[in-house]
Every structure is written in C-alpha cells, then in structure tokens.
Amino acid sequence: MVKLTMIARVTDGLPLAEGLDDGRDQKDADFYKQQAKLIFKNLSKGHHEASRMSIETGAYFFHYIIEGRVCYLTMCDRSYPKKLAFQYLEDLKNEFERVNGNQIETAARPYAFIKFDTFIQKTKKLYLDTRTQRNLAKLNDELYEVHQIMTRNVQEVLGVGEKLDQVSEMSSRLTSDTRIYADKAKDLNRQALIRKYAPVAIVIGVVFILFWLKNKIW
C-alpha cells in the first residue's frame, strides 16, 4: 500500500507537491517524511547512482524516479509490489509534466503545485488494491520490468553525514510545513465549493424572494 508521496526539484531539493492525506494513520509519519526530505537533499548534491532506485527503511521501501530534474518519490509497505510502485510513479510523472512542466524551473516556494494533490489521491486509489484486474494486468506486463532497479539501505543512501538520529530532531520543522500545506489545500477546496454552489444558492434566493413578494402582493 502507498503510504507517502512527495515530488521535489532535484536541483535544489525544493518540495513541489505532496499527498495531503499521506501519513495521517501512520505512526512516525513525520520521521519518514523527514527521511524523504534528506533523500531529496542528497539528490540535490548529485549523490544519486541511478534515475530509479528503491531504498529500504524499516518496515517500508522508498521508491523514486528522476525525470526532467524532478524526483517523484513514494513510500510503500515492504509487501507492496515494486512494479506497481514504479508504475504509480510513472503515472504521476506523466501528469505532472503535462500540467506543470513549463513552471517547474521557475517555482520559488515550497509546495508551489499544491493542487496536484487531487491527482495524487485519485491515482493512489487506483493502486490501492493489488488484486484488481487493472493492477494484475500491470503486474503481468512483461514490457515493464523492475528487476534491474537497484536497492539500497537508507543509511547507505543518507551517508555518514546524515545520521538517522538527526531525522527525529528535524521532524518538528516538517510538522509546521505540513500544517501550512494542509491549510492551503483546505482553502482551495473551500473556494472551489463556493464557486460551484454559489450560483445555485443565488438562484434559490431569488426564487424565494419572488415567491415571498408574490404572497405579499396577493
């Protein structure tokens, strides 16, 4: 099962988008999000052996792909099929490039593409059940192979300079960033609902006033 999804610019590690609901029911979610940020930091320094990699961390695996100076990363249960995890990332990559491709280099603030969470959540649901006909077909797709994708331990990837005990100290900073991100997403959803239902409310209001005036006159 997909537990975490983050997208960042490789050149400077700037987070661009994130799965808003990720980690809410998961213990130590902030710890793993901070690990993901440290991975992005290492990638921004040019410390990456391949454009596709799996990273073992506790009871989970990070999987990432790098394309067009952007890193698409997800964290899944150890039992979740590696092939589905990378196809999930491919789907995110294709849509993110299509929608935001010409704005990636100019993004100046964290989570500049907050609206992409909608697509993340929709796509994550498609990959939730590995037994669906759709996902079984993907697992049996011989044209998409992941056997050659290397696997590393998170301690190897982060290196001596980024001890894991530093992650817990830094997680408090991430908590505030996540809270800001969630507030912005709620504001966007609220604005969308207002735009959707305001015209209906106005029409109902006008009809009610006309009905009231009609009763008064007659």
PDB file of C-alpha atoms in Angstrom:
ATOM      1  CA  MET A   1       0.000   0.000   0.000  1.00  0.00           C
ATOM      2  CA  VAL A   2       1.212   3.505  -0.835  1.00  0.00           C
ATOM      3  CA  LYS A   3       1.944   5.360   2.408  1.00  0.00           C
ATOM      4  CA  LEU A   4       3.656   8.530   1.261  1.00  0.00           C
ATOM      5  CA  THR A   5       4.060  10.507  -1.959  1.00  0.00           C
ATOM      6  CA  MET A   6       6.340  13.513  -2.465  1.00  0.00           C
ATOM      7  CA  ILE A   7       7.600  15.383  -5.526  1.00  0.00           C
ATOM      8  CA  ALA A   8      10.672  17.617  -5.419  1.00  0.00           C
ATOM      9  CA  ARG A   9      13.008  19.505  -7.730  1.00  0.00           C
ATOM     10  CA  VAL A  10      16.337  17.710  -7.915  1.00  0.00           C
ATOM     11  CA  THR A  11      18.498  20.795  -8.488  1.00  0.00           C
ATOM     12  CA  ASP A  12      17.808  22.256  -5.030  1.00  0.00           C
ATOM     13  CA  GLY A  13      15.582  19.733  -3.223  1.00  0.00           C
ATOM     14  CA  LEU A  14      12.602  22.116  -3.198  1.00  0.00           C
ATOM     15  CA  PRO A  15       9.382  20.176  -2.412  1.00  0.00           C
ATOM     16  CA  LEU A  16       6.847  20.824  -5.173  1.00  0.00           C
ATOM     17  CA  ALA A  17       3.858  18.667  -4.188  1.00  0.00           C
ATOM     18  CA  GLU A  18       2.820  16.070  -1.649  1.00  0.00           C
ATOM     19  CA  GLY A  19      -0.019  13.665  -0.950  1.00  0.00           C
ATOM     20  CA  LEU A  20      -2.072  15.679   1.540  1.00  0.00           C
ATOM     21  CA  ASP A  21      -3.633  12.729   3.363  1.00  0.00           C
ATOM     22  CA  ASP A  22      -0.426  10.709   3.482  1.00  0.00           C
ATOM     23  CA  GLY A  23       0.658   9.536   6.908  1.00  0.00           C
ATOM     24  CA  ARG A  24      -2.422  10.543   8.883  1.00  0.00           C
ATOM     25  CA  ASP A  25      -2.995   6.987  10.069  1.00  0.00           C
ATOM     26  CA  GLN A  26       0.675   6.071  10.198  1.00  0.00           C
ATOM     27  CA  LYS A  27       2.934   6.070  13.228  1.00  0.00           C
ATOM     28  CA  ASP A  28       6.134   8.127  12.825  1.00  0.00           C
ATOM     29  CA  ALA A  29       4.852   9.722   9.603  1.00  0.00           C
ATOM     30  CA  ASP A  30       6.894  12.882  10.211  1.00  0.00           C
ATOM     31  CA  PHE A  31      10.023  10.776  10.719  1.00  0.00           C
ATOM     32  CA  TYR A  32       9.664   9.174   7.294  1.00  0.00           C
ATOM     33  CA  LYS A  33       8.742  12.463   5.630  1.00  0.00           C
ATOM     34  CA  GLN A  34      11.942  13.929   7.016  1.00  0.00           C
ATOM     35  CA  GLN A  35      13.881  10.967   5.656  1.00  0.00           C
ATOM     36  CA  ALA A  36      12.355  11.699   2.246  1.00  0.00           C
ATOM     37  CA  LYS A  37      13.484  15.323   2.515  1.00  0.00           C
ATOM     38  CA  LEU A  38      17.009  14.201   3.385  1.00  0.00           C
ATOM     39  CA  ILE A  39      16.974  11.965   0.322  1.00  0.00           C
ATOM     40  CA  PHE A  40      15.979  14.987  -1.790  1.00  0.00           C
ATOM     41  CA  LYS A  41      18.792  16.970  -0.174  1.00  0.00           C
ATOM     42  CA  ASN A  42      21.318  14.296  -1.103  1.00  0.00           C
ATOM     43  CA  LEU A  43      19.989  14.141  -4.648  1.00  0.00           C
ATOM     44  CA  SER A  44      20.378  17.915  -4.973  1.00  0.00           C
ATOM     45  CA  LYS A  45      24.092  17.441  -4.213  1.00  0.00           C
ATOM     46  CA  GLY A  46      24.390  14.993  -7.084  1.00  0.00           C
ATOM     47  CA  HIS A  47      24.506  11.927  -4.809  1.00  0.00           C
ATOM     48  CA  HIS A  48      22.451   9.556  -6.926  1.00  0.00           C
ATOM     49  CA  GLU A  49      23.637   6.421  -8.664  1.00  0.00           C
ATOM     50  CA  ALA A  50      20.616   5.921 -10.899  1.00  0.00           C
ATOM     51  CA  SER A  51      17.432   7.599 -12.094  1.00  0.00           C
ATOM     52  CA  ARG A  52      15.391   4.815 -10.498  1.00  0.00           C
ATOM     53  CA  MET A  53      16.033   3.341  -7.083  1.00  0.00           C
ATOM     54  CA  SER A  54      14.435   1.530  -4.139  1.00  0.00           C
ATOM     55  CA  ILE A  55      15.564   2.389  -0.610  1.00  0.00           C
ATOM     56  CA  GLU A  56      14.904   0.115   2.363  1.00  0.00           C
ATOM     57  CA  THR A  57      13.811   1.913   5.540  1.00  0.00           C
ATOM     58  CA  GLY A  58      12.388  -0.006   8.481  1.00  0.00           C
ATOM     59  CA  ALA A  59       9.119  -1.711   7.564  1.00  0.00           C
ATOM     60  CA  TYR A  60       8.896   0.201   4.255  1.00  0.00           C
ATOM     61  CA  PHE A  61      10.571   0.912   0.960  1.00  0.00           C
ATOM     62  CA  PHE A  62      11.090   4.284  -0.653  1.00  0.00           C
ATOM     63  CA  HIS A  63      10.891   4.117  -4.445  1.00  0.00           C
ATOM     64  CA  TYR A  64      11.820   7.036  -6.657  1.00  0.00           C
ATOM     65  CA  ILE A  65      12.294   8.029 -10.263  1.00  0.00           C
ATOM     66  CA  ILE A  66      14.103  11.098 -11.549  1.00  0.00           C
ATOM     67  CA  GLU A  67      12.956  12.660 -14.792  1.00  0.00           C
ATOM     68  CA  GLY A  68      13.406  16.175 -16.130  1.00  0.00           C
ATOM     69  CA  ARG A  69      15.166  17.395 -12.950  1.00  0.00           C
ATOM     70  CA  VAL A  70      12.219  16.281 -10.833  1.00  0.00           C
ATOM     71  CA  CYS A  71      12.177  13.417  -8.324  1.00  0.00           C
ATOM     72  CA  TYR A  72       8.933  11.502  -7.820  1.00  0.00           C
ATOM     73  CA  LEU A  73       9.087   9.508  -4.581  1.00  0.00           C
ATOM     74  CA  THR A  74       6.716   7.160  -2.819  1.00  0.00           C
ATOM     75  CA  MET A  75       6.956   5.022   0.302  1.00  0.00           C
ATOM     76  CA  CYS A  76       5.154   1.676   0.395  1.00  0.00           C
ATOM     77  CA  ASP A  77       4.820  -1.358   2.630  1.00  0.00           C
ATOM     78  CA  ARG A  78       7.583  -3.894   2.077  1.00  0.00           C
ATOM     79  CA  SER A  79       4.998  -6.334   0.720  1.00  0.00           C
ATOM     80  CA  TYR A  80       3.679  -3.911  -1.913  1.00  0.00           C
ATOM     81  CA  PRO A  81       4.735  -4.973  -5.445  1.00  0.00           C
ATOM     82  CA  LYS A  82       7.723  -2.993  -6.671  1.00  0.00           C
ATOM     83  CA  LYS A  83       6.390  -2.983 -10.219  1.00  0.00           C
ATOM     84  CA  LEU A  84       3.137  -1.292  -9.173  1.00  0.00           C
ATOM     85  CA  ALA A  85       5.005   1.275  -7.096  1.00  0.00           C
ATOM     86  CA  PHE A  86       7.082   2.373 -10.079  1.00  0.00           C
ATOM     87  CA  GLN A  87       4.111   2.391 -12.439  1.00  0.00           C
ATOM     88  CA  TYR A  88       2.293   4.579  -9.907  1.00  0.00           C
ATOM     89  CA  LEU A  89       5.241   6.991 -10.039  1.00  0.00           C
ATOM     90  CA  GLU A  90       5.218   6.892 -13.844  1.00  0.00           C
ATOM     91  CA  ASP A  91       1.547   7.930 -13.867  1.00  0.00           C
ATOM     92  CA  LEU A  92       2.334  10.846 -11.539  1.00  0.00           C
ATOM     93  CA  LYS A  93       5.318  11.865 -13.635  1.00  0.00           C
ATOM     94  CA  ASN A  94       3.385  11.906 -16.894  1.00  0.00           C
ATOM     95  CA  GLU A  95       0.571  14.039 -15.487  1.00  0.00           C
ATOM     96  CA  PHE A  96       2.849  16.372 -13.541  1.00  0.00           C
ATOM     97  CA  GLU A  97       4.952  17.065 -16.633  1.00  0.00           C
ATOM     98  CA  ARG A  98       1.839  17.616 -18.733  1.00  0.00           C
ATOM     99  CA  VAL A  99       0.233  20.069 -16.296  1.00  0.00           C
ATOM    100  CA  ASN A 100       3.213  21.813 -14.700  1.00  0.00           C
ATOM    101  CA  GLY A 101       6.165  21.083 -16.969  1.00  0.00           C
ATOM    102  CA  ASN A 102       6.830  24.665 -18.045  1.00  0.00           C
ATOM    103  CA  GLN A 103       6.616  26.038 -14.487  1.00  0.00           C
ATOM    104  CA  ILE A 104       8.931  23.659 -12.625  1.00  0.00           C
ATOM    105  CA  GLU A 105      12.147  25.623 -13.091  1.00  0.00           C
ATOM    106  CA  THR A 106      10.575  28.926 -12.036  1.00  0.00           C
ATOM    107  CA  ALA A 107       8.854  27.650  -8.876  1.00  0.00           C
ATOM    108  CA  ALA A 108      10.197  29.723  -5.967  1.00  0.00           C
ATOM    109  CA  ARG A 109       8.275  28.499  -2.914  1.00  0.00           C
ATOM    110  CA  PRO A 110       7.703  25.073  -1.333  1.00  0.00           C
ATOM    111  CA  TYR A 111       4.611  23.177  -2.490  1.00  0.00           C
ATOM    112  CA  ALA A 112       4.005  25.564  -5.373  1.00  0.00           C
ATOM    113  CA  PHE A 113       1.900  22.867  -7.060  1.00  0.00           C
ATOM    114  CA  ILE A 114      -0.350  22.096  -4.107  1.00  0.00           C
ATOM    115  CA  LYS A 115      -3.333  21.453  -6.395  1.00  0.00           C
ATOM    116  CA  PHE A 116      -1.609  18.353  -7.770  1.00  0.00           C
ATOM    117  CA  ASP A 117      -2.673  16.600  -4.551  1.00  0.00           C
ATOM    118  CA  THR A 118      -6.048  15.958  -6.201  1.00  0.00           C
ATOM    119  CA  PHE A 119      -4.427  13.828  -8.904  1.00  0.00           C
ATOM    120  CA  ILE A 120      -2.171  12.094  -6.349  1.00  0.00           C
ATOM    121  CA  GLN A 121      -5.155  10.997  -4.263  1.00  0.00           C
ATOM    122  CA  LYS A 122      -7.134   9.854  -7.308  1.00  0.00           C
ATOM    123  CA  THR A 123      -4.208   7.840  -8.679  1.00  0.00           C
ATOM    124  CA  LYS A 124      -3.317   6.352  -5.295  1.00  0.00           C
ATOM    125  CA  LYS A 125      -6.825   4.876  -5.040  1.00  0.00           C
ATOM    126  CA  LEU A 126      -6.307   3.084  -8.360  1.00  0.00           C
ATOM    127  CA  TYR A 127      -3.243   1.342  -6.943  1.00  0.00           C
ATOM    128  CA  LEU A 128      -4.736   0.585  -3.526  1.00  0.00           C
ATOM    129  CA  ASP A 129      -5.910  -2.957  -4.257  1.00  0.00           C
ATOM    130  CA  THR A 130      -3.220  -5.026  -5.949  1.00  0.00           C
ATOM    131  CA  ARG A 131      -5.779  -7.694  -6.910  1.00  0.00           C
ATOM    132  CA  THR A 132      -7.908  -5.612  -9.266  1.00  0.00           C
ATOM    133  CA  GLN A 133      -7.914  -6.644 -12.911  1.00  0.00           C
ATOM    134  CA  ARG A 134      -6.195  -3.395 -13.834  1.00  0.00           C
ATOM    135  CA  ASN A 135      -3.319  -3.900 -11.397  1.00  0.00           C
ATOM    136  CA  LEU A 136      -2.945  -7.593 -12.156  1.00  0.00           C
ATOM    137  CA  ALA A 137      -2.538  -6.659 -15.811  1.00  0.00           C
ATOM    138  CA  LYS A 138       0.188  -4.189 -14.867  1.00  0.00           C
ATOM    139  CA  LEU A 139       1.953  -6.821 -12.769  1.00  0.00           C
ATOM    140  CA  ASN A 140       1.911  -9.190 -15.747  1.00  0.00           C
ATOM    141  CA  ASP A 141       3.157  -6.551 -18.191  1.00  0.00           C
ATOM    142  CA  GLU A 142       6.448  -8.015 -19.396  1.00  0.00           C
ATOM    143  CA  LEU A 143       7.376  -4.781 -21.144  1.00  0.00           C
ATOM    144  CA  TYR A 144       7.760  -3.005 -17.809  1.00  0.00           C
ATOM    145  CA  GLU A 145      10.477  -4.667 -15.755  1.00  0.00           C
ATOM    146  CA  VAL A 146      11.942  -3.521 -12.439  1.00  0.00           C
ATOM    147  CA  HIS A 147      14.455  -6.304 -11.758  1.00  0.00           C
ATOM    148  CA  GLN A 148      17.381  -4.102 -12.748  1.00  0.00           C
ATOM    149  CA  ILE A 149      16.417  -1.265 -10.382  1.00  0.00           C
ATOM    150  CA  MET A 150      18.939  -1.254  -7.575  1.00  0.00           C
ATOM    151  CA  THR A 151      18.007  -1.393  -3.897  1.00  0.00           C
ATOM    152  CA  ARG A 152      19.912   0.377  -1.134  1.00  0.00           C
ATOM    153  CA  ASN A 153      19.533   0.776   2.611  1.00  0.00           C
ATOM    154  CA  VAL A 154      18.525   4.261   3.770  1.00  0.00           C
ATOM    155  CA  GLN A 155      21.657   4.525   5.932  1.00  0.00           C
ATOM    156  CA  GLU A 156      23.814   3.848   2.887  1.00  0.00           C
ATOM    157  CA  VAL A 157      21.970   6.471   0.870  1.00  0.00           C
ATOM    158  CA  LEU A 158      21.994   9.199   3.508  1.00  0.00           C
ATOM    159  CA  GLY A 159      25.616   8.504   4.361  1.00  0.00           C
ATOM    160  CA  VAL A 160      27.679   9.162   7.433  1.00  0.00           C
ATOM    161  CA  GLY A 161      26.970  12.874   7.322  1.00  0.00           C
ATOM    162  CA  GLU A 162      23.226  12.382   7.784  1.00  0.00           C
ATOM    163  CA  LYS A 163      22.775  10.169  10.832  1.00  0.00           C
ATOM    164  CA  LEU A 164      19.269   8.883  11.347  1.00  0.00           C
ATOM    165  CA  ASP A 165      19.129  10.291  14.851  1.00  0.00           C
ATOM    166  CA  GLN A 166      19.147  13.758  13.250  1.00  0.00           C
ATOM    167  CA  VAL A 167      15.912  12.928  11.469  1.00  0.00           C
ATOM    168  CA  SER A 168      13.812  12.938  14.632  1.00  0.00           C
ATOM    169  CA  GLU A 169      15.275  16.318  15.656  1.00  0.00           C
ATOM    170  CA  MET A 170      14.307  17.822  12.314  1.00  0.00           C
ATOM    171  CA  SER A 171      10.796  16.330  12.149  1.00  0.00           C
ATOM    172  CA  SER A 172       9.303  19.143  14.220  1.00  0.00           C
ATOM    173  CA  ARG A 173      10.116  21.583  11.425  1.00  0.00           C
ATOM    174  CA  LEU A 174       8.320  19.355   8.969  1.00  0.00           C
ATOM    175  CA  THR A 175       5.198  19.316  11.135  1.00  0.00           C
ATOM    176  CA  SER A 176       4.702  23.058  10.730  1.00  0.00           C
ATOM    177  CA  ASP A 177       5.329  22.848   6.964  1.00  0.00           C
ATOM    178  CA  THR A 178       2.752  20.077   6.659  1.00  0.00           C
ATOM    179  CA  ARG A 179       0.212  22.061   8.675  1.00  0.00           C
ATOM    180  CA  ILE A 180       0.644  25.082   6.381  1.00  0.00           C
ATOM    181  CA  TYR A 181       0.289  22.827   3.337  1.00  0.00           C
ATOM    182  CA  ALA A 182      -2.928  21.293   4.705  1.00  0.00           C
ATOM    183  CA  ASP A 183      -4.415  24.726   5.497  1.00  0.00           C
ATOM    184  CA  LYS A 184      -3.744  25.926   1.963  1.00  0.00           C
ATOM    185  CA  ALA A 185      -5.365  22.829   0.499  1.00  0.00           C
ATOM    186  CA  LYS A 186      -8.461  23.342   2.675  1.00  0.00           C
ATOM    187  CA  ASP A 187      -8.701  26.964   1.498  1.00  0.00           C
ATOM    188  CA  LEU A 188      -8.513  25.850  -2.127  1.00  0.00           C
ATOM    189  CA  ASN A 189     -11.220  23.223  -1.577  1.00  0.00           C
ATOM    190  CA  ARG A 190     -13.427  25.796   0.174  1.00  0.00           C
ATOM    191  CA  GLN A 191     -13.013  28.253  -2.689  1.00  0.00           C
ATOM    192  CA  ALA A 192     -13.860  25.527  -5.195  1.00  0.00           C
ATOM    193  CA  LEU A 193     -17.065  24.678  -3.319  1.00  0.00           C
ATOM    194  CA  ILE A 194     -18.068  28.344  -3.189  1.00  0.00           C
ATOM    195  CA  ARG A 195     -17.535  28.734  -6.937  1.00  0.00           C
ATOM    196  CA  LYS A 196     -19.515  25.552  -7.568  1.00  0.00           C
ATOM    197  CA  TYR A 197     -22.534  26.194  -5.374  1.00  0.00           C
ATOM    198  CA  ALA A 198     -22.739  29.996  -5.131  1.00  0.00           C
ATOM    199  CA  PRO A 199     -24.727  30.368  -8.404  1.00  0.00           C
ATOM    200  CA  VAL A 200     -27.212  27.727  -7.212  1.00  0.00           C
ATOM    201  CA  ALA A 201     -27.646  29.493  -3.876  1.00  0.00           C
ATOM    202  CA  ILE A 202     -28.240  32.821  -5.642  1.00  0.00           C
ATOM    203  CA  VAL A 203     -30.905  31.320  -7.906  1.00  0.00           C
ATOM    204  CA  ILE A 204     -32.664  29.707  -4.930  1.00  0.00           C
ATOM    205  CA  GLY A 205     -32.515  33.005  -3.065  1.00  0.00           C
ATOM    206  CA  VAL A 206     -34.036  34.925  -5.975  1.00  0.00           C
ATOM    207  CA  VAL A 207     -36.813  32.354  -6.354  1.00  0.00           C
ATOM    208  CA  PHE A 208     -37.572  32.543  -2.622  1.00  0.00           C
ATOM    209  CA  ILE A 209     -37.745  36.364  -2.714  1.00  0.00           C
ATOM    210  CA  LEU A 210     -40.055  36.323  -5.749  1.00  0.00           C
ATOM    211  CA  PHE A 211     -42.277  33.753  -4.064  1.00  0.00           C
ATOM    212  CA  TRP A 212     -42.403  35.867  -0.886  1.00  0.00           C
ATOM    213  CA  LEU A 213     -43.240  39.043  -2.843  1.00  0.00           C
ATOM    214  CA  LYS A 214     -45.944  37.214  -4.762  1.00  0.00           C
ATOM    215  CA  ASN A 215     -47.608  36.115  -1.499  1.00  0.00           C
ATOM    216  CA  LYS A 216     -47.393  39.655  -0.126  1.00  0.00           C
ATOM    217  CA  ILE A 217     -48.963  41.192  -3.212  1.00  0.00           C
ATOM    218  CA  TRP A 218     -51.764  38.656  -3.437  1.00  0.00           C
TER     219      TRP A 218
END
